[in-house]
């Protein structure tokens, strides 16, 4: 297969098990040019070394407003695009650094550590709920009743969102993620994402105004306080865009970390959890694709690129790179020097990485301690996305 054929296969449905396609890419090199006119990308970058190098290279930028205007001149009419362009996720250079500095100041490792007792409390609450739903051997959907709810409630309490609003929030974020998926750019998907973004923007602007008048012990209050003291020049709309990104970074990928981990954990209940979590992140990467744009005519590992051309950066493939991980298709929590690139690298390294790791490290042992006879139930249903890779549904039986 050519690289064009492989990328078409990924886009056409190679999302349940993309790893054989990644192996084909690895045989072609570390970075490969794409030439088919029906593909939006000029190249794939998929070896561990190449992904790490490109994501640290500031001449390859995220798809910000400058690049978007060249392909979607009316982008400012779309609430989802406006929201994303006001975020760190879709900004470069000084604009990115200005916003990231604010969030790094208040979303610190110390704050994540202070969240740990709350993570344990929320986990215990959800396990009690699982016990009720799974009484008498009834099947329970682990994704819907635990993997989705835990990270959503954790980030909700971090931000100061009421628990009763989380279900709505999650549904709106899912609509935006549908549009972000690299295969889905149709008008219906964009319209749904626009509607979701408009609702989230209104919600956050009201909450920011409320916290400005009546601060609480939550992240949004601290962000507003830092801005109002003149310490950081960030607008309210930029706060909104970045709160969406933070929710997404702390929620969407963590869902699939929990989902992807459970079947593997049931086979290895005695593993050391921190090392196990890192191997899950490598072996079943929750987020497989990032997009970068060449900011000038250049060449990357022998692949010529013109200014404005898109590069598909395949972190899922990088984590199965045989050059970096011997026997990459073998799950091995004892793997030495295991440093998956699941959360990216460089200036756009995921802000929610520490929180996701803390949730998995604390909650996964509690699941098995509470339900030592837990088994998988009926057939799981995989997501049909590649940007977020995992399960839609994962039935379990708790056992006695």
Short mmCIF file of C-alpha atoms in Angstrom, two decimals:
data_model
loop_
_atom_site.label_atom_id
_atom_site.label_comp_id
_atom_site.label_asym_id
_atom_site.label_seq_id
_atom_site.Cartn_x
_atom_site.Cartn_y
_atom_site.Cartn_z
CA UNK A 1 0.00 0.00 0.00
CA UNK A 2 1.10 3.55 -0.69
CA UNK A 3 0.96 6.22 2.01
CA UNK A 4 -2.06 7.72 0.24
CA UNK A 5 -3.84 4.36 0.38
CA UNK A 6 -3.05 3.98 4.09
CA UNK A 7 -4.41 7.41 4.99
CA UNK A 8 -7.53 6.76 2.92
CA UNK A 9 -8.00 3.47 4.79
CA UNK A 10 -7.68 5.25 8.14
CA UNK A 11 -10.25 7.81 7.04
CA UNK A 12 -12.61 5.19 5.61
CA UNK A 13 -12.96 3.15 8.76
CA UNK A 14 -9.61 1.93 10.00
CA UNK A 15 -10.33 3.35 13.42
CA UNK A 16 -11.20 0.23 15.45
CA UNK A 17 -7.77 -1.28 14.81
CA UNK A 18 -5.47 1.20 13.05
CA UNK A 19 -2.26 -0.48 14.16
CA UNK A 20 -1.67 -2.68 11.11
CA UNK A 21 -1.99 0.48 9.01
CA UNK A 22 0.50 2.24 11.26
CA UNK A 23 2.89 -0.68 10.79
CA UNK A 24 2.61 -0.19 7.03
CA UNK A 25 3.47 3.50 7.48
CA UNK A 26 6.50 2.65 9.61
CA UNK A 27 7.81 0.44 6.81
CA UNK A 28 7.67 3.47 4.50
CA UNK A 29 9.81 5.68 6.73
CA UNK A 30 9.44 8.21 9.55
CA UNK A 31 7.62 10.86 7.53
CA UNK A 32 5.94 10.31 4.16
CA UNK A 33 4.64 12.69 1.50
CA UNK A 34 1.00 12.42 0.44
CA UNK A 35 0.24 13.32 -3.16
CA UNK A 36 -3.40 12.39 -3.79
CA UNK A 37 -5.57 15.46 -4.49
CA UNK A 38 -8.47 14.06 -2.44
CA UNK A 39 -6.41 14.15 0.78
CA UNK A 40 -6.16 17.39 2.78
CA UNK A 41 -2.67 16.62 4.08
CA UNK A 42 0.69 16.96 2.36
CA UNK A 43 2.43 14.47 4.64
CA UNK A 44 2.15 12.16 7.60
CA UNK A 45 4.68 12.21 10.42
CA UNK A 46 4.48 9.01 12.42
CA UNK A 47 7.75 7.79 13.95
CA UNK A 48 8.35 8.64 17.61
CA UNK A 49 11.43 10.71 16.79
CA UNK A 50 9.70 12.58 13.98
CA UNK A 51 6.53 13.34 15.98
CA UNK A 52 8.57 14.60 18.94
CA UNK A 53 10.80 16.70 16.71
CA UNK A 54 8.00 18.25 14.69
CA UNK A 55 5.83 19.09 17.71
CA UNK A 56 8.76 20.95 19.28
CA UNK A 57 9.57 22.81 16.05
CA UNK A 58 7.82 26.19 16.20
CA UNK A 59 8.03 26.56 12.42
CA UNK A 60 5.21 24.00 12.33
CA UNK A 61 2.22 25.75 13.79
CA UNK A 62 -1.26 24.82 14.89
CA UNK A 63 -4.08 25.76 12.58
CA UNK A 64 -4.76 29.30 13.82
CA UNK A 65 -6.89 32.15 12.48
CA UNK A 66 -4.27 33.19 9.94
CA UNK A 67 -4.27 29.78 8.28
CA UNK A 68 -8.00 29.31 8.69
CA UNK A 69 -8.75 32.56 6.86
CA UNK A 70 -6.97 31.23 3.78
CA UNK A 71 -9.27 28.20 3.57
CA UNK A 72 -12.45 29.39 5.30
CA UNK A 73 -12.80 33.14 4.70
CA UNK A 74 -16.11 33.29 6.59
CA UNK A 75 -14.74 31.49 9.68
CA UNK A 76 -15.75 34.37 11.98
CA UNK A 77 -19.41 33.53 11.24
CA UNK A 78 -18.98 30.14 12.92
CA UNK A 79 -19.11 30.18 16.75
CA UNK A 80 -17.11 26.97 17.05
CA UNK A 81 -14.26 28.39 14.96
CA UNK A 82 -14.29 31.70 16.85
CA UNK A 83 -14.19 29.84 20.16
CA UNK A 84 -11.33 27.58 19.10
CA UNK A 85 -9.33 30.44 17.58
CA UNK A 86 -9.54 32.21 20.96
CA UNK A 87 -7.82 29.26 22.63
CA UNK A 88 -4.27 28.04 23.19
CA UNK A 89 -5.08 24.94 21.17
CA UNK A 90 -5.42 27.03 17.99
CA UNK A 91 -2.91 29.84 18.55
CA UNK A 92 0.80 30.28 18.02
CA UNK A 93 3.73 32.37 19.20
CA UNK A 94 3.12 35.28 21.54
CA UNK A 95 -0.67 34.84 21.56
CA UNK A 96 -0.29 31.22 22.65
CA UNK A 97 2.33 32.09 25.26
CA UNK A 98 0.23 34.94 26.71
CA UNK A 99 -2.78 32.70 27.31
CA UNK A 100 -0.81 29.66 28.43
CA UNK A 101 1.06 31.72 31.04
CA UNK A 102 -2.24 32.54 32.76
CA UNK A 103 -3.42 28.95 32.90
CA UNK A 104 -0.03 27.64 34.00
CA UNK A 105 -0.12 30.07 36.89
CA UNK A 106 -3.41 28.78 38.31
CA UNK A 107 -3.59 25.19 37.00
CA UNK A 108 -0.48 23.96 38.77
CA UNK A 109 0.83 20.54 39.86
CA UNK A 110 0.07 21.65 43.43
CA UNK A 111 -3.57 22.24 42.48
CA UNK A 112 -3.75 18.78 40.92
CA UNK A 113 -2.37 17.27 44.15
CA UNK A 114 -5.00 19.16 46.15
CA UNK A 115 -7.65 17.59 43.89
CA UNK A 116 -6.61 14.04 44.80
CA UNK A 117 -8.94 13.64 47.84
CA UNK A 118 -11.80 14.90 45.67
CA UNK A 119 -10.90 12.37 42.96
CA UNK A 120 -11.08 9.61 45.56
CA UNK A 121 -14.46 10.86 46.86
CA UNK A 122 -15.97 11.08 43.38
CA UNK A 123 -14.63 7.62 42.52
CA UNK A 124 -16.20 6.15 45.66
CA UNK A 125 -19.54 7.80 44.86
CA UNK A 126 -19.53 6.39 41.33
CA UNK A 127 -18.54 2.91 42.53
CA UNK A 128 -21.51 2.99 44.92
CA UNK A 129 -23.69 3.84 41.94
CA UNK A 130 -22.17 1.02 39.90
CA UNK A 131 -22.92 -1.40 42.74
CA UNK A 132 -26.59 -0.41 42.67
CA UNK A 133 -26.87 -0.62 38.89
CA UNK A 134 -25.02 -3.92 38.70
CA UNK A 135 -26.84 -5.69 41.52
CA UNK A 136 -27.94 -9.28 40.86
CA UNK A 137 -25.56 -9.68 37.93
CA UNK A 138 -27.06 -6.97 35.72
CA UNK A 139 -24.79 -5.69 32.97
CA UNK A 140 -23.62 -2.09 33.37
CA UNK A 141 -22.05 0.14 30.74
CA UNK A 142 -18.68 1.05 32.25
CA UNK A 143 -18.21 3.92 29.78
CA UNK A 144 -21.53 5.63 30.52
CA UNK A 145 -21.60 5.01 34.27
CA UNK A 146 -17.94 5.45 35.21
CA UNK A 147 -15.40 6.31 32.52
CA UNK A 148 -17.45 9.29 31.29
CA UNK A 149 -18.67 10.49 34.66
CA UNK A 150 -15.45 10.46 36.68
CA UNK A 151 -13.29 12.81 34.57
CA UNK A 152 -16.30 15.00 33.79
CA UNK A 153 -17.13 15.48 37.47
CA UNK A 154 -13.49 15.98 38.42
CA UNK A 155 -12.89 18.73 35.87
CA UNK A 156 -16.33 20.16 36.64
CA UNK A 157 -15.45 20.55 40.31
CA UNK A 158 -12.03 21.91 39.39
CA UNK A 159 -13.68 24.61 37.29
CA UNK A 160 -16.63 25.16 39.61
CA UNK A 161 -19.36 23.73 37.34
CA UNK A 162 -22.42 22.25 39.08
CA UNK A 163 -22.67 18.46 38.80
CA UNK A 164 -26.14 18.78 37.28
CA UNK A 165 -24.71 20.73 34.31
CA UNK A 166 -22.02 18.18 33.43
CA UNK A 167 -24.25 15.92 31.30
CA UNK A 168 -25.23 18.86 29.07
CA UNK A 169 -21.62 20.02 28.87
CA UNK A 170 -20.42 16.59 27.84
CA UNK A 171 -22.97 16.35 25.03
CA UNK A 172 -21.94 19.74 23.66
CA UNK A 173 -18.23 18.93 23.80
CA UNK A 174 -18.93 15.68 21.93
CA UNK A 175 -20.48 17.69 19.08
CA UNK A 176 -17.37 19.86 18.88
CA UNK A 177 -15.12 16.79 18.94
CA UNK A 178 -17.10 15.37 16.01
CA UNK A 179 -16.10 18.43 13.99
CA UNK A 180 -12.47 18.22 15.17
CA UNK A 181 -12.21 14.62 13.97
CA UNK A 182 -10.00 14.73 10.87
CA UNK A 183 -12.53 12.80 8.75
CA UNK A 184 -15.60 14.91 9.54
CA UNK A 185 -15.89 18.36 8.04
CA UNK A 186 -19.39 18.26 6.53
CA UNK A 187 -21.84 21.18 6.86
CA UNK A 188 -24.17 19.28 9.22
CA UNK A 189 -21.31 18.48 11.60
CA UNK A 190 -20.13 22.10 11.52
CA UNK A 191 -23.67 23.40 12.15
CA UNK A 192 -24.07 21.15 15.20
CA UNK A 193 -20.65 22.24 16.51
CA UNK A 194 -21.60 25.89 15.96
CA UNK A 195 -24.75 25.48 18.01
CA UNK A 196 -22.83 23.73 20.79
CA UNK A 197 -20.13 26.40 20.84
CA UNK A 198 -22.68 29.22 21.01
CA UNK A 199 -24.33 27.56 24.02
CA UNK A 200 -21.02 26.95 25.79
CA UNK A 201 -19.89 30.53 25.14
CA UNK A 202 -23.08 31.94 26.67
CA UNK A 203 -22.79 29.58 29.65
CA UNK A 204 -19.17 30.47 30.40
CA UNK A 205 -19.64 34.22 29.96
CA UNK A 206 -22.45 34.12 32.52
CA UNK A 207 -20.32 32.05 34.91
CA UNK A 208 -17.31 34.37 34.50
CA UNK A 209 -19.51 37.37 35.32
CA UNK A 210 -20.88 35.56 38.35
CA UNK A 211 -17.41 34.64 39.63
CA UNK A 212 -16.27 38.22 39.11
CA UNK A 213 -18.98 39.36 41.54
CA UNK A 214 -18.82 36.39 43.90
CA UNK A 215 -15.49 34.49 43.76
CA UNK A 216 -15.38 30.87 44.87
CA UNK A 217 -12.56 28.39 45.57
CA UNK A 218 -12.43 27.19 41.96
CA UNK A 219 -10.21 27.60 38.93
CA UNK A 220 -12.48 30.03 37.09
CA UNK A 221 -12.48 32.41 40.08
CA UNK A 222 -8.67 32.33 40.20
CA UNK A 223 -8.41 32.94 36.47
CA UNK A 224 -10.76 35.92 36.63
CA UNK A 225 -8.93 37.30 39.67
CA UNK A 226 -5.55 37.11 37.91
CA UNK A 227 -6.92 38.86 34.81
CA UNK A 228 -8.72 41.59 36.77
CA UNK A 229 -5.57 42.36 38.76
CA UNK A 230 -3.85 43.16 35.47
CA UNK A 231 -1.41 40.26 35.79
CA UNK A 232 -2.41 38.76 32.43
CA UNK A 233 -3.90 40.38 29.34
CA UNK A 234 -6.58 37.82 28.45
CA UNK A 235 -10.11 38.68 27.29
CA UNK A 236 -13.26 37.00 28.52
CA UNK A 237 -13.76 35.36 25.11
CA UNK A 238 -10.22 33.99 25.34
CA UNK A 239 -11.08 32.66 28.80
CA UNK A 240 -14.10 30.93 27.27
CA UNK A 241 -12.08 29.33 24.47
CA UNK A 242 -9.44 28.08 26.87
CA UNK A 243 -11.95 26.79 29.42
CA UNK A 244 -13.41 24.66 26.63
CA UNK A 245 -9.93 23.39 25.75
CA UNK A 246 -9.14 22.68 29.41
CA UNK A 247 -12.42 20.80 29.87
CA UNK A 248 -11.69 18.86 26.70
CA UNK A 249 -8.08 18.13 27.65
CA UNK A 250 -9.07 17.03 31.16
CA UNK A 251 -12.16 15.09 30.11
CA UNK A 252 -12.36 13.73 26.58
CA UNK A 253 -9.00 11.93 26.46
CA UNK A 254 -9.30 10.73 30.07
CA UNK A 255 -12.57 8.96 29.24
CA UNK A 256 -10.74 6.78 26.76
CA UNK A 257 -7.77 6.30 29.07
CA UNK A 258 -10.20 4.70 31.56
CA UNK A 259 -12.03 2.74 28.88
CA UNK A 260 -8.90 1.45 27.16
CA UNK A 261 -7.33 0.56 30.50
CA UNK A 262 -10.05 -1.69 31.91
CA UNK A 263 -9.81 -4.77 29.62
CA UNK A 264 -6.03 -4.66 29.93
CA UNK A 265 -6.20 -4.29 33.71
CA UNK A 266 -8.56 -7.23 34.13
CA UNK A 267 -5.91 -9.43 32.53
CA UNK A 268 -3.23 -8.07 34.90
CA UNK A 269 -4.84 -7.21 38.25
CA UNK A 270 -1.53 -7.28 40.14
CA UNK A 271 0.37 -4.72 38.03
CA UNK A 272 2.03 -1.60 39.41
CA UNK A 273 -0.51 1.06 38.51
CA UNK A 274 1.73 4.04 37.58
CA UNK A 275 3.73 1.91 35.12
CA UNK A 276 0.51 0.29 33.88
CA UNK A 277 -1.04 3.71 33.15
CA UNK A 278 1.96 4.76 31.08
CA UNK A 279 1.79 1.55 29.04
CA UNK A 280 -1.95 2.05 28.42
CA UNK A 281 -1.18 5.55 27.17
CA UNK A 282 1.37 4.06 24.78
CA UNK A 283 -0.40 0.88 23.71
CA UNK A 284 -3.95 2.27 23.39
CA UNK A 285 -3.35 5.97 22.88
CA UNK A 286 -6.54 7.96 23.58
CA UNK A 287 -5.79 10.69 20.98
CA UNK A 288 -4.17 9.55 17.73
CA UNK A 289 -3.99 12.62 15.49
CA UNK A 290 -2.76 16.20 15.73
CA UNK A 291 -2.55 18.63 12.81
CA UNK A 292 0.28 21.06 12.11
CA UNK A 293 0.81 23.64 9.34
CA UNK A 294 4.12 24.47 7.67
CA UNK A 295 4.73 28.19 8.24
CA UNK A 296 7.30 28.39 5.41
CA UNK A 297 8.59 26.33 2.51
CA UNK A 298 10.72 23.68 4.16
CA UNK A 299 11.81 20.07 4.21
CA UNK A 300 11.19 17.70 7.11
CA UNK A 301 13.11 14.42 7.21
CA UNK A 302 13.39 14.47 3.44
CA UNK A 303 9.73 15.39 2.78
CA UNK A 304 9.36 18.75 0.97
CA UNK A 305 6.55 20.96 2.29
CA UNK A 306 5.19 24.26 1.05
CA UNK A 307 4.02 27.09 3.24
CA UNK A 308 0.45 26.48 4.39
CA UNK A 309 0.43 22.72 3.77
CA UNK A 310 -1.03 20.49 6.45
CA UNK A 311 0.79 17.65 8.20
CA UNK A 312 -1.02 14.80 9.97
CA UNK A 313 0.97 14.07 13.14
CA UNK A 314 0.09 10.52 14.20
CA UNK A 315 0.83 10.11 17.91
CA UNK A 316 -0.97 6.76 17.90
CA UNK A 317 1.53 5.50 15.34
CA UNK A 318 4.48 7.05 17.17
CA UNK A 319 3.61 5.08 20.30
CA UNK A 320 3.79 1.85 18.24
CA UNK A 321 7.08 2.78 16.56
CA UNK A 322 9.40 -0.28 16.57
CA UNK A 323 12.40 2.06 16.38
CA UNK A 324 11.51 3.46 19.82
CA UNK A 325 9.58 0.60 21.46
CA UNK A 326 10.82 -2.95 20.84
CA UNK A 327 7.91 -5.31 20.14
CA UNK A 328 5.52 -2.34 20.03
CA UNK A 329 2.40 -4.49 19.68
CA UNK A 330 3.09 -6.28 22.97
CA UNK A 331 1.53 -4.80 26.11
CA UNK A 332 4.31 -4.61 28.72
CA UNK A 333 3.88 -2.45 31.86
CA UNK A 334 7.50 -3.26 32.78
CA UNK A 335 8.76 -1.73 29.54
CA UNK A 336 11.97 0.25 30.30
CA UNK A 337 12.21 3.96 29.52
CA UNK A 338 8.53 4.08 28.68
CA UNK A 339 7.69 7.66 27.74
CA UNK A 340 4.63 7.70 25.47
CA UNK A 341 4.02 10.82 23.45
CA UNK A 342 0.26 10.63 23.98
CA UNK A 343 -0.07 14.16 25.37
CA UNK A 344 2.05 15.78 22.69
CA UNK A 345 5.34 17.63 23.13
CA UNK A 346 6.71 21.14 22.97
CA UNK A 347 4.74 24.38 23.46
CA UNK A 348 1.35 22.68 23.06
CA UNK A 349 1.93 19.84 25.52
CA UNK A 350 -1.45 18.96 27.03
CA UNK A 351 -2.34 21.02 30.12
CA UNK A 352 -4.55 18.25 31.47
CA UNK A 353 -1.91 15.50 31.37
CA UNK A 354 -1.08 15.55 35.10
CA UNK A 355 -4.75 15.49 36.07
CA UNK A 356 -5.50 12.56 33.73
CA UNK A 357 -2.60 10.56 35.14
CA UNK A 358 -3.68 11.31 38.72
CA UNK A 359 -7.25 10.18 38.05
CA UNK A 360 -6.13 6.90 36.50
CA UNK A 361 -3.54 6.22 39.20
CA UNK A 362 -6.06 6.76 42.00
CA UNK A 363 -9.30 5.40 40.52
CA UNK A 364 -8.28 2.23 38.67
CA UNK A 365 -7.11 0.37 41.81
CA UNK A 366 -10.34 1.38 43.56
CA UNK A 367 -12.38 -0.27 40.80
CA UNK A 368 -10.71 -3.65 41.30
CA UNK A 369 -10.66 -3.35 45.09
CA UNK A 370 -14.40 -2.70 45.13
CA UNK A 371 -15.26 -5.31 42.48
CA UNK A 372 -12.58 -8.04 42.52
CA UNK A 373 -14.80 -10.37 40.43
CA UNK A 374 -15.58 -7.80 37.74
CA UNK A 375 -15.66 -9.24 34.22
CA UNK A 376 -16.42 -7.93 30.76
CA UNK A 377 -19.99 -8.40 29.57
CA UNK A 378 -21.45 -8.23 26.07
CA UNK A 379 -19.59 -7.03 22.97
CA UNK A 380 -18.08 -3.54 23.31
CA UNK A 381 -18.77 -0.79 20.80
CA UNK A 382 -15.75 1.17 19.58
CA UNK A 383 -15.75 4.85 18.71
CA UNK A 384 -15.73 5.64 15.01
CA UNK A 385 -13.25 8.47 15.50
CA UNK A 386 -9.49 8.45 15.23
CA UNK A 387 -8.83 11.74 16.99
CA UNK A 388 -10.29 10.14 20.15
CA UNK A 389 -9.76 6.38 20.10
CA UNK A 390 -11.57 4.01 22.44
CA UNK A 391 -15.00 2.67 23.32
CA UNK A 392 -18.47 4.12 23.07
CA UNK A 393 -19.83 1.29 25.21
CA UNK A 394 -18.07 -1.29 27.37
CA UNK A 395 -20.50 -3.62 29.18
CA UNK A 396 -19.30 -5.14 32.45
CA UNK A 397 -20.64 -7.56 35.06
CA UNK A 398 -19.59 -6.78 38.62
CA UNK A 399 -19.87 -10.28 40.08
CA UNK A 400 -20.58 -11.02 43.71
#
